[in-house]
Short mmCIF file of C-alpha atoms in Angstrom, two decimals:
data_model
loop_
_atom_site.label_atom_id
_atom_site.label_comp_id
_atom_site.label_asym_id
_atom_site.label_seq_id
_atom_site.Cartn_x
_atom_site.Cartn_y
_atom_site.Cartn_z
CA UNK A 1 0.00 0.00 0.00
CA UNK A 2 1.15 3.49 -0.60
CA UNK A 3 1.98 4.91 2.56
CA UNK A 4 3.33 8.81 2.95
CA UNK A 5 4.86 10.34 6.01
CA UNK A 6 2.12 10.95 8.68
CA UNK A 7 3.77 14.36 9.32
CA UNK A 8 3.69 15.83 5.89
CA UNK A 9 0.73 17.32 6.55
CA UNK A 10 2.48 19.57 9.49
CA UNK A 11 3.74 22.84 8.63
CA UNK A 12 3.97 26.59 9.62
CA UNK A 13 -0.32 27.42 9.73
CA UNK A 14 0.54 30.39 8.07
CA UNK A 15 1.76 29.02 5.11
CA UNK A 16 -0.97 28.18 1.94
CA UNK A 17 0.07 25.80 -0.95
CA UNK A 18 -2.56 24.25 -2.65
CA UNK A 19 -5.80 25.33 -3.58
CA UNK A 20 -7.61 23.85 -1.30
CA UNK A 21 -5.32 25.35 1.81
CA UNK A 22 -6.42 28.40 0.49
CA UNK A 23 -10.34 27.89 0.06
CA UNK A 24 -10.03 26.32 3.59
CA UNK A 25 -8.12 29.22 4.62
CA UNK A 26 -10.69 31.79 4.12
CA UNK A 27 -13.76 29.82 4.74
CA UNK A 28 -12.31 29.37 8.27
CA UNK A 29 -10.50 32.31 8.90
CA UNK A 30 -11.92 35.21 7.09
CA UNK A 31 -8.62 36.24 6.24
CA UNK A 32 -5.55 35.88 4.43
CA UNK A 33 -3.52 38.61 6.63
CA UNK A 34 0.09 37.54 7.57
CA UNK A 35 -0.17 34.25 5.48
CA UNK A 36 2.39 33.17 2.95
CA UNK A 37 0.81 31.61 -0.17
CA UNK A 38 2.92 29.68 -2.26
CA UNK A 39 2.98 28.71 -6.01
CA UNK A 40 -0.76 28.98 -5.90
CA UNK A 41 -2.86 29.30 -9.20
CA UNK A 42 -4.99 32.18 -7.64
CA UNK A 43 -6.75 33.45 -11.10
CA UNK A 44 -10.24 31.95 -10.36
CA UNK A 45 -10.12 33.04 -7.05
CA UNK A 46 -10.37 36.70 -7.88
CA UNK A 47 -13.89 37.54 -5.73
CA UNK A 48 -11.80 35.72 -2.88
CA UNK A 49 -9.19 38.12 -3.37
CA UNK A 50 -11.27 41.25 -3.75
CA UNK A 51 -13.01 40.79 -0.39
CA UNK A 52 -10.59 39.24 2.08
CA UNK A 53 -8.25 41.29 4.15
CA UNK A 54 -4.34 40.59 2.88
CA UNK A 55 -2.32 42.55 5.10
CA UNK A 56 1.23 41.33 6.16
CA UNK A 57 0.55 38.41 3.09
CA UNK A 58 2.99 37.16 1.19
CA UNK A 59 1.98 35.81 -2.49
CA UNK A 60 5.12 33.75 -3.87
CA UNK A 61 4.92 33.19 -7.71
CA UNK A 62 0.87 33.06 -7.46
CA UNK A 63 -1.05 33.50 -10.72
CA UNK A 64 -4.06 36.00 -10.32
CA UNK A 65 -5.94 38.48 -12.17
CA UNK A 66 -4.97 42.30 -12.62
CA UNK A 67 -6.99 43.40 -10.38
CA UNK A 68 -6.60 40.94 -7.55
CA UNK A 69 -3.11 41.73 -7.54
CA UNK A 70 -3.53 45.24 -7.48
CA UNK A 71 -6.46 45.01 -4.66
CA UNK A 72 -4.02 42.45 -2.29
CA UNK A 73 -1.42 45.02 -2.95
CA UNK A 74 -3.22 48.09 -1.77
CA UNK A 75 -3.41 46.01 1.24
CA UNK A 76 -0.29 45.96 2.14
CA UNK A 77 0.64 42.49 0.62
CA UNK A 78 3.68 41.49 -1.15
CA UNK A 79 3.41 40.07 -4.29
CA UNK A 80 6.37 38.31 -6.24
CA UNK A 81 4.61 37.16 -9.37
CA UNK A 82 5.64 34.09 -11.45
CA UNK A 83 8.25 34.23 -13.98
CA UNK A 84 7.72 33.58 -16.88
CA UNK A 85 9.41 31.13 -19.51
CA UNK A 86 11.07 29.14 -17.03
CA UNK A 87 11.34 25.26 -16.77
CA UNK A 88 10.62 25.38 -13.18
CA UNK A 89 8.43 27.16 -10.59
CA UNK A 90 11.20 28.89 -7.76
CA UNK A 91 8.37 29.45 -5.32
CA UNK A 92 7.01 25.99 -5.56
CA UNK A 93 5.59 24.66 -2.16
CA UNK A 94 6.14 20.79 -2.67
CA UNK A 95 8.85 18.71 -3.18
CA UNK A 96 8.35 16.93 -6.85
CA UNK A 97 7.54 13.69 -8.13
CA UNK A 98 9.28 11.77 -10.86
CA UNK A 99 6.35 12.03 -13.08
CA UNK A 100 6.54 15.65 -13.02
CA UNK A 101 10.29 15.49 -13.81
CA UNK A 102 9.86 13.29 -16.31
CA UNK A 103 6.73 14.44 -18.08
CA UNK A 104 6.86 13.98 -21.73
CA UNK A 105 9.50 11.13 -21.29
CA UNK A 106 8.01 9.72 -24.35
CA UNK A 107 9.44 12.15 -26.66
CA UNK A 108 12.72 11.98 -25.18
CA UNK A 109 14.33 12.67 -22.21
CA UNK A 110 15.99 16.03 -23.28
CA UNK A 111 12.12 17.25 -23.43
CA UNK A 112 11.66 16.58 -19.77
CA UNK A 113 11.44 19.53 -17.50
CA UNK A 114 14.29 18.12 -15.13
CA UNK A 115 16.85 18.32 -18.77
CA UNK A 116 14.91 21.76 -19.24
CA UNK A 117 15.70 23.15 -15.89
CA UNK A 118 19.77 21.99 -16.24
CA UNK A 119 20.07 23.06 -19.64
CA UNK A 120 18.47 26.40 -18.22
CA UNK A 121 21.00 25.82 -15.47
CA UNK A 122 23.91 25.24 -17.39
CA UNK A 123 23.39 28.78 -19.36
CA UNK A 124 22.23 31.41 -16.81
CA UNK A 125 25.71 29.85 -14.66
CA UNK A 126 27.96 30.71 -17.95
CA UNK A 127 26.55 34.09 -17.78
CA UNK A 128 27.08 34.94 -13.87
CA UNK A 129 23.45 36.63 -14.38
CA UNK A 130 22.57 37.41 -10.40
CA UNK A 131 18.68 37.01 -10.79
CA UNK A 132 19.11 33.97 -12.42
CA UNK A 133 21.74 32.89 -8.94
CA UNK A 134 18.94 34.54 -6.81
CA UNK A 135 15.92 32.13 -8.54
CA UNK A 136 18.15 29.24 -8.37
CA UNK A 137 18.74 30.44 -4.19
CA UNK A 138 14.79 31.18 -3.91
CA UNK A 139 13.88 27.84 -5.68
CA UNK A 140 16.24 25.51 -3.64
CA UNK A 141 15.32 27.31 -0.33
CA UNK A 142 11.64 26.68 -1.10
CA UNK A 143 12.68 22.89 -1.61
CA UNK A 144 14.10 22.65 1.77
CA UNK A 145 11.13 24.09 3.24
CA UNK A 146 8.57 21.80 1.88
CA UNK A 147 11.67 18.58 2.46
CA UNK A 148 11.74 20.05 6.51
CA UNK A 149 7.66 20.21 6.17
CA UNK A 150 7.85 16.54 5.15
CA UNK A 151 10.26 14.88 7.09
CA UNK A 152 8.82 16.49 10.65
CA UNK A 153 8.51 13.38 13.23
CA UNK A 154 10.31 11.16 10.73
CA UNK A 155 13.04 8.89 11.38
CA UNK A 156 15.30 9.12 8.51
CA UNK A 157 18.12 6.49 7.23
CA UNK A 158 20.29 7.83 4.69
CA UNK A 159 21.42 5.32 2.59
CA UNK A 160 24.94 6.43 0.46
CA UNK A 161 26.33 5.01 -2.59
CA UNK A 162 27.43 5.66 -5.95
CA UNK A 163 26.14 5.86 -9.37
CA UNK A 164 28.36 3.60 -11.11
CA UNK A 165 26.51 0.62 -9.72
CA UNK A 166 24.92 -0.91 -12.81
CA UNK A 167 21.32 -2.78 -12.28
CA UNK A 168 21.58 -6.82 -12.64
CA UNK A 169 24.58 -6.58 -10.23
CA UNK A 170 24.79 -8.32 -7.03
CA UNK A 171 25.47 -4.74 -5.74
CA UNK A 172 22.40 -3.45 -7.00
CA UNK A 173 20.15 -6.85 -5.23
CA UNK A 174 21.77 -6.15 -1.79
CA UNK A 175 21.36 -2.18 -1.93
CA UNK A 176 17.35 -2.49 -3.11
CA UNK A 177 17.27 -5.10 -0.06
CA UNK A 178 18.59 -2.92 2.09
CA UNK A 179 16.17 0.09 1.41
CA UNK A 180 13.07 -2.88 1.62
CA UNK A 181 14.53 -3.94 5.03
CA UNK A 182 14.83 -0.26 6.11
CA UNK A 183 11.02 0.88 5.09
CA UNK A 184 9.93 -2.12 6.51
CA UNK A 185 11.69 -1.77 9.47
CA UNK A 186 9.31 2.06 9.44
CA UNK A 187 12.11 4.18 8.77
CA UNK A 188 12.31 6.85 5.88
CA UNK A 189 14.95 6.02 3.33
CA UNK A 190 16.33 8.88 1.70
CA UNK A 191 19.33 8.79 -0.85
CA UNK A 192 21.05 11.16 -3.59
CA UNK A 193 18.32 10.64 -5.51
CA UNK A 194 20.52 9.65 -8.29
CA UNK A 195 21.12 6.16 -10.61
CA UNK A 196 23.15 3.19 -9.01
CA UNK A 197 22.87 2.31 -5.21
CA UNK A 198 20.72 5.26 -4.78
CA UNK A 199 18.41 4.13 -7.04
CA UNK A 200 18.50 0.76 -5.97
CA UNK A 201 17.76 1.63 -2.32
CA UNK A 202 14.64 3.79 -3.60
CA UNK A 203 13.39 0.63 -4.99
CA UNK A 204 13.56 -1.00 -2.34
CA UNK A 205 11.97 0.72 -0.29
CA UNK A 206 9.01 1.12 -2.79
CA UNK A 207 9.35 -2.59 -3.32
CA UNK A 208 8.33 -2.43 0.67
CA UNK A 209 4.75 -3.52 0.93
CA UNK A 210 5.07 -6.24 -2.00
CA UNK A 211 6.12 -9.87 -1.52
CA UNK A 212 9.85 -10.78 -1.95
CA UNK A 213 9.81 -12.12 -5.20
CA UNK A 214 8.49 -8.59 -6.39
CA UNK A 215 11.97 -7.32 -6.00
CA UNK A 216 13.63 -10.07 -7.93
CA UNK A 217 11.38 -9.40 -10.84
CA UNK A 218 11.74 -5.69 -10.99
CA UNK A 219 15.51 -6.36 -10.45
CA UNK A 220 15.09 -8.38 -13.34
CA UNK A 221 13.16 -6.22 -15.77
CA UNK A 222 15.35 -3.17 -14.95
CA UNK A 223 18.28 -5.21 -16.09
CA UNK A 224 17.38 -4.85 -19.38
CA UNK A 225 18.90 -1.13 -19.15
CA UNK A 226 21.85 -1.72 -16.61
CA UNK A 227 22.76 1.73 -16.93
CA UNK A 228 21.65 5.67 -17.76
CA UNK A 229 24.86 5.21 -20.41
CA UNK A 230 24.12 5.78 -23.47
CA UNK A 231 20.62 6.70 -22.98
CA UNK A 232 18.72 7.86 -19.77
CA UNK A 233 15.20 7.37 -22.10
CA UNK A 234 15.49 3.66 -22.23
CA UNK A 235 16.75 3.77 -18.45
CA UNK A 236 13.92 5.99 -17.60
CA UNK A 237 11.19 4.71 -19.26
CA UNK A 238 12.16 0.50 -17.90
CA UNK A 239 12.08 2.37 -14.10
CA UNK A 240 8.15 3.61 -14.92
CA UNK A 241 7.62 -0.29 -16.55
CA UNK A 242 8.06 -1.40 -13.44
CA UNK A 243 6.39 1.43 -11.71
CA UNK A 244 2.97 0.74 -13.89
CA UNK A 245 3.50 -3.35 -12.54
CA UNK A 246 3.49 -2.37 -9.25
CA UNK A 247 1.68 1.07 -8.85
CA UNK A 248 1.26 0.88 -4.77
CA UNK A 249 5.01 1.13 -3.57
CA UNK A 250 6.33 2.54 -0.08
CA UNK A 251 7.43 6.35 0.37
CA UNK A 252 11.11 7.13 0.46
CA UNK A 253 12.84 10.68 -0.41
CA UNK A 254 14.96 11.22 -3.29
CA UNK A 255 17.57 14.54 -3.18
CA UNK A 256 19.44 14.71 -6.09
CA UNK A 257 21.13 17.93 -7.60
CA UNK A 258 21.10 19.57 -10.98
CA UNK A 259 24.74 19.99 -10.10
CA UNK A 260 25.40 16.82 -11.62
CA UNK A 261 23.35 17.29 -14.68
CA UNK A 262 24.45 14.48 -16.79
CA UNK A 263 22.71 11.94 -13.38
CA UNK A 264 18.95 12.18 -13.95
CA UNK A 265 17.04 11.39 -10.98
CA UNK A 266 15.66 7.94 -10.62
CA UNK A 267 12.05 7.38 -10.70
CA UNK A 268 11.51 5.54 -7.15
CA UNK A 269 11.42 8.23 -5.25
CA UNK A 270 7.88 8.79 -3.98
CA UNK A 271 9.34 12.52 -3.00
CA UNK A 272 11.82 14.09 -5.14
CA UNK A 273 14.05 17.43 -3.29
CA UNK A 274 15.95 18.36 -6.24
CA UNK A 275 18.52 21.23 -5.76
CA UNK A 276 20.63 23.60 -8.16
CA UNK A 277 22.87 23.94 -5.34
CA UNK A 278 25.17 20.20 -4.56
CA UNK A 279 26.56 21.89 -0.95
CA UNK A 280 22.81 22.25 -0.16
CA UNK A 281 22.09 19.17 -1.87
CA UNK A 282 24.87 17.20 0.31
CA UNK A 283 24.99 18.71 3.51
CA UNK A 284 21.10 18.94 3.73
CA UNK A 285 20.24 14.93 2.95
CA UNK A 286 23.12 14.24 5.81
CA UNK A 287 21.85 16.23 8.37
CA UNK A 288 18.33 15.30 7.98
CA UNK A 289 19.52 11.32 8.29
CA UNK A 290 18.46 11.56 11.88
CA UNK A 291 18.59 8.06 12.36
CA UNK A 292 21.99 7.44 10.94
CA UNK A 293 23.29 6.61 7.84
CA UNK A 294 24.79 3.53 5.63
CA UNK A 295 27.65 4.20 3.48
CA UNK A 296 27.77 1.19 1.03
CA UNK A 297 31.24 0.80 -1.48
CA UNK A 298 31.65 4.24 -2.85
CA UNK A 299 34.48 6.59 -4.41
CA UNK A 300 35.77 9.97 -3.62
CA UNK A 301 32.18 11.34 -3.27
CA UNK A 302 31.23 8.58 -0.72
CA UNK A 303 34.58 9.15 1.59
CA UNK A 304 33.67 13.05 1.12
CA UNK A 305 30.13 11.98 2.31
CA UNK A 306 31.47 9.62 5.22
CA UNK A 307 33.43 12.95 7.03
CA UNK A 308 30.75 15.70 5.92
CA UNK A 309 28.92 13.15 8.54
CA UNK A 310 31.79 12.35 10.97
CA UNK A 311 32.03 15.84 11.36
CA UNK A 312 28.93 17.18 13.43
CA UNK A 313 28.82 13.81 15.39
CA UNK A 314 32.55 14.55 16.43
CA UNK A 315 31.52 18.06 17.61
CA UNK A 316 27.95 17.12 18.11
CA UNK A 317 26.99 20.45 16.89
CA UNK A 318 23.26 18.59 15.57
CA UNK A 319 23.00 17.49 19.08
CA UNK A 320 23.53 13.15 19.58
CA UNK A 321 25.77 11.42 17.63
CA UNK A 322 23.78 9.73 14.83
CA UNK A 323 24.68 5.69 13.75
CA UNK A 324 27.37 5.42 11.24
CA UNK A 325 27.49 2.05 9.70
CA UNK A 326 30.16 1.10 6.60
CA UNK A 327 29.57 -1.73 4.28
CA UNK A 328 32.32 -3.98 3.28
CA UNK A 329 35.42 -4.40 5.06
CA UNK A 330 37.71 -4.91 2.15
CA UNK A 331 36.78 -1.92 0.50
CA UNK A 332 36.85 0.78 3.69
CA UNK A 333 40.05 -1.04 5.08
CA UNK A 334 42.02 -1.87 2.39
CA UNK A 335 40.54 -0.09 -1.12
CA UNK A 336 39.93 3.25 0.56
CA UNK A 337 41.22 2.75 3.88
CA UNK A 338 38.29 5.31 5.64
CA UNK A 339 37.91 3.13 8.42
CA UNK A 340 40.93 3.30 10.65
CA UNK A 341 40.66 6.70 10.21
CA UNK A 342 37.00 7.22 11.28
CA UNK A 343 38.18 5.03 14.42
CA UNK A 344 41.17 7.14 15.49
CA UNK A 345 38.21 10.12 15.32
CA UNK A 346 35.60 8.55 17.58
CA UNK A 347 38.01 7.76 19.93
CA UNK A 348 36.69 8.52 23.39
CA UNK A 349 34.22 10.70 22.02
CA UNK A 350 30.57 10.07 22.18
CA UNK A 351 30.27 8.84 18.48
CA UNK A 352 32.55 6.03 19.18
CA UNK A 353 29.63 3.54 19.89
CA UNK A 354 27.88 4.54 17.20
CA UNK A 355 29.66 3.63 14.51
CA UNK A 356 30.21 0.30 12.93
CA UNK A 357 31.65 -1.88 10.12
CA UNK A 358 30.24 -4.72 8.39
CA UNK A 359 31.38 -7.12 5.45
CA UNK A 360 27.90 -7.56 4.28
CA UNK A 361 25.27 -5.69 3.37
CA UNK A 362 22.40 -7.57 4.70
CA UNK A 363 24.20 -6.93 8.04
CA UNK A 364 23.67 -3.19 7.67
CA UNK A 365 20.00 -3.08 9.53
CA UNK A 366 20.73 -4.93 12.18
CA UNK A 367 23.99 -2.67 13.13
CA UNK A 368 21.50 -0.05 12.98
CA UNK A 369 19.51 -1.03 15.53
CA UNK A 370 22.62 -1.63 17.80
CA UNK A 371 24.49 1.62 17.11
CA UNK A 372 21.10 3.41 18.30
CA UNK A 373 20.33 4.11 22.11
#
C-alpha cells in the first residue's frame, strides 16, 4: 500500500500551498492577513481576493488576475509574481515527483522539465546573471522548506552510494534489499536521488509492501537497461515499466542535484528534493539522516560523504551522535582505507559507539539497531 509520512501534513499554519489550503483558509479564517501563499494558481479566485483582508501576506509566484493583484497590494501584501518562460516554478511549495520530472518522457528525455531546468541551469551559470543565482537560491530554499515540512517526526536512514553501480549486479540486489529492510523496518529512506545504489535503495523501499519475489522481478526487468549510459530514455522509461507493474510502492525521499546534470534522478522516489545547489544538496540529505546513515562501497564522493557526517557527530553540533554504519570491510580497510581513520576520530568521544563496520550488506539493519540508544 502506498503509505506517505504521517507528518507531511504539518507545517507553519501560516503558510498556503494548494488550492484547497487556500479555500479552507478563508472559509475558516476570514482572512488571508500575515499568510504566505505559495505557487498557488490564484486566477479563479479573484472575488476571494477582492473581499478578504491581505495585510502582512505574502503571495510567492501566485497566478491571479490584474486586479486581484492590485487590490491584495493596496493592502499591504507582497506580491512576487511568477516568472515567466522558465522550466521550473522557484516558489514551488512541494517537493516533486518523478512524473513531473519526467513528463513527456516519451518524446525523449531532453524534453523533460528536469533536462529543461539543467540546460536552463547550465546557461544562466555561464553568464554569472545574479537574478538567475537569486531564482536558483529562492527555488532551492523553497525545496528545503517543503523537504523540513515533510520529514517532521520522521526517522530518517540515509542510505549512500554511488552511481556507477549498474542494475543486474549483485550490488544493486543487496542495496534495493537494504532500502526494503529499512522501510519495513518504518524508517524513511532517503538517498542522492541519483542512478546506481541510490536508485537501488529507492526501490527497495518502494518494493516495501510487495512480496519478496516482487523485488527479484523488478531487479530483473530493470536489467534490461543496466545503466543511464548511453541513454537515460530507455533507463527511464524500464524504471516507470516497473512502476505501472506495481503502482502501490512505499514512500522514500529522493535529493538529487542539478549539479550533476548528466545523473537524472531515478524514478523511485515517492518525494523528489531536487537542488541547483550540490553543498545544499549534500549537507542537507546528511543532516536530515536523523537516524543514521549507511555508506555502502563508494568513491571519492562517498569518503567526502562519510566525514561531511563524521564531522557534526565529532563536535555534536546537531545534538547526539547519529549511527554510522560502513559496508564492506575490504573496500573501507584496504581499497579506501576510511575506516581506521574514522576510528582514530571517535576515539573517546561520544560517536565512538555509534559507529560500525560490516562485510555484508544484509548486516547493515541490524547494526543499525545496535548503534542506536
Amino acid at each position: 500500500m502506498q503509505t506517505s509520512p504521517a507528518h507531511a501534513a504539518h507545517h507553519d499554519e501560516r503558510e498556503i500551498e494548494t488550492v484547497e489550503d487556500f479555500d479552507a483558509t478563508v472559509s475558516a479564517r476570514g482572512t488571508l492577513a500575515g499568510h504566505r501563499v505559495q505557487g498557488v494558481d490564484l486566477t479563479d479566485r479573484t472575488r476571494e481576493l477582492l473581499t478578504t483582508d491581505a495585510a502582512d501576506a505574502v503571495f510567492l509566484g501566485c497566478r491571479m488576475r490584474d486586479e486581484a493583484a492590485a487590490k491584495v497590494r493596496a493592502d499591504g501584501a507582497l506580491v512576487f509574481p511568477p516568472v515567466p518562460h522558465l522550466p521550473f516554478d522557484p516558489y514551488r511549495g512541494r517537493l516533486y515527483t518523478s512524473a513531473e520530472l519526467f513528463a513527456s518522457l516519451d518524446k525523449g528525455y531532453e524534453q523533460t522539465p528536469d533536462a529543461l531546468a539543467y540546460a536552463w541551469f547550465q546557461r544562466t551559470k555561464a553568464d554569472g546573471d545574479v537574478y538567475a543565482s537569486m531564482l536558483r537560491s529562492v527555488h532551492d530554499d523553497s525545496i528545503s522548506d517543503a523537504l523540513d515540512e515533510l520529514l517532521r517526526g520522521a526517522r530518517v536512514v540515509g542510505v549512500m552510494g554511488g552511481h556507477a553501480m549498474a542494475r543486474g549486479t549483485a550490488a544493486y540486489g543487496g542495496a534495493a534489499r537494504l532500502g526494503r529492510d529499512l522501510s519495513r523496518a518504518g524508517y524513511t529512506v532517503a538517498t542522492g536521488g541519483g542512478p546506481g545504489a541510490m536508485e537501488a535503495a529507492n526501490l527497495g523501499a518502494y518494493a516495501a509492501p510487495y512480496e519478496d519475489a516482487m523485488l527479484e522481478e523488478a531487479c530483473e526487468l530493470l536489467s534490461k537497461s543496466p545503466s543511464f549510459s548511453p541513454s537515460i530514455t530507455d533507463w527511464a522509461q524500464r524504471a516507470f515499466e516497473v512502476r505501472t507493474r506495481w503502482p502501490k510502492g512505499n514512500h522514500s525521499i529522493g535529493i538529487p542535484t542539478w549539479f550533476y546534470g548528466h545523473e537524472p534522478p531515478n524514478a523511485f522516489a515517492s518525494h523528489i528534493a531536487k537542488y541547483f545547489a550540490n553543498a545544499i544538496r549534500e549537507d542537507g540529505l546528511l543532516a536530515r539522516s536523523n537516524a543514521g546513515v549507511v555508506f555502502l562501497p563508494g568513491a571519492a564522493g562517498t569518503v567526502q560523504e562519510i566525514f561531511d557526517n563524521a564531522t557534526p557527530n565529532y563536535y555534536e553540533s546537531r545534538g547526539e551522535p547519529t549511527p554510522m554504519v560502513l559496508v564492506d570491510r575490504e573496500h573501507w580497510t584496504e581499497r579506501l582505507p576510511t575506516w581506521p581513520l574514522l576510528r582514530a576520530l571517535a576515539r573517546e568521544r561520544s560517536m565512538e559507539s555509534r559507529i560500525a563496520l560490516v562485510d555484508r550488506i544484509e548486516e547493515a539493519p541490524e547494526a543499525l539497531k545496535r548503534l542506536t540508544h
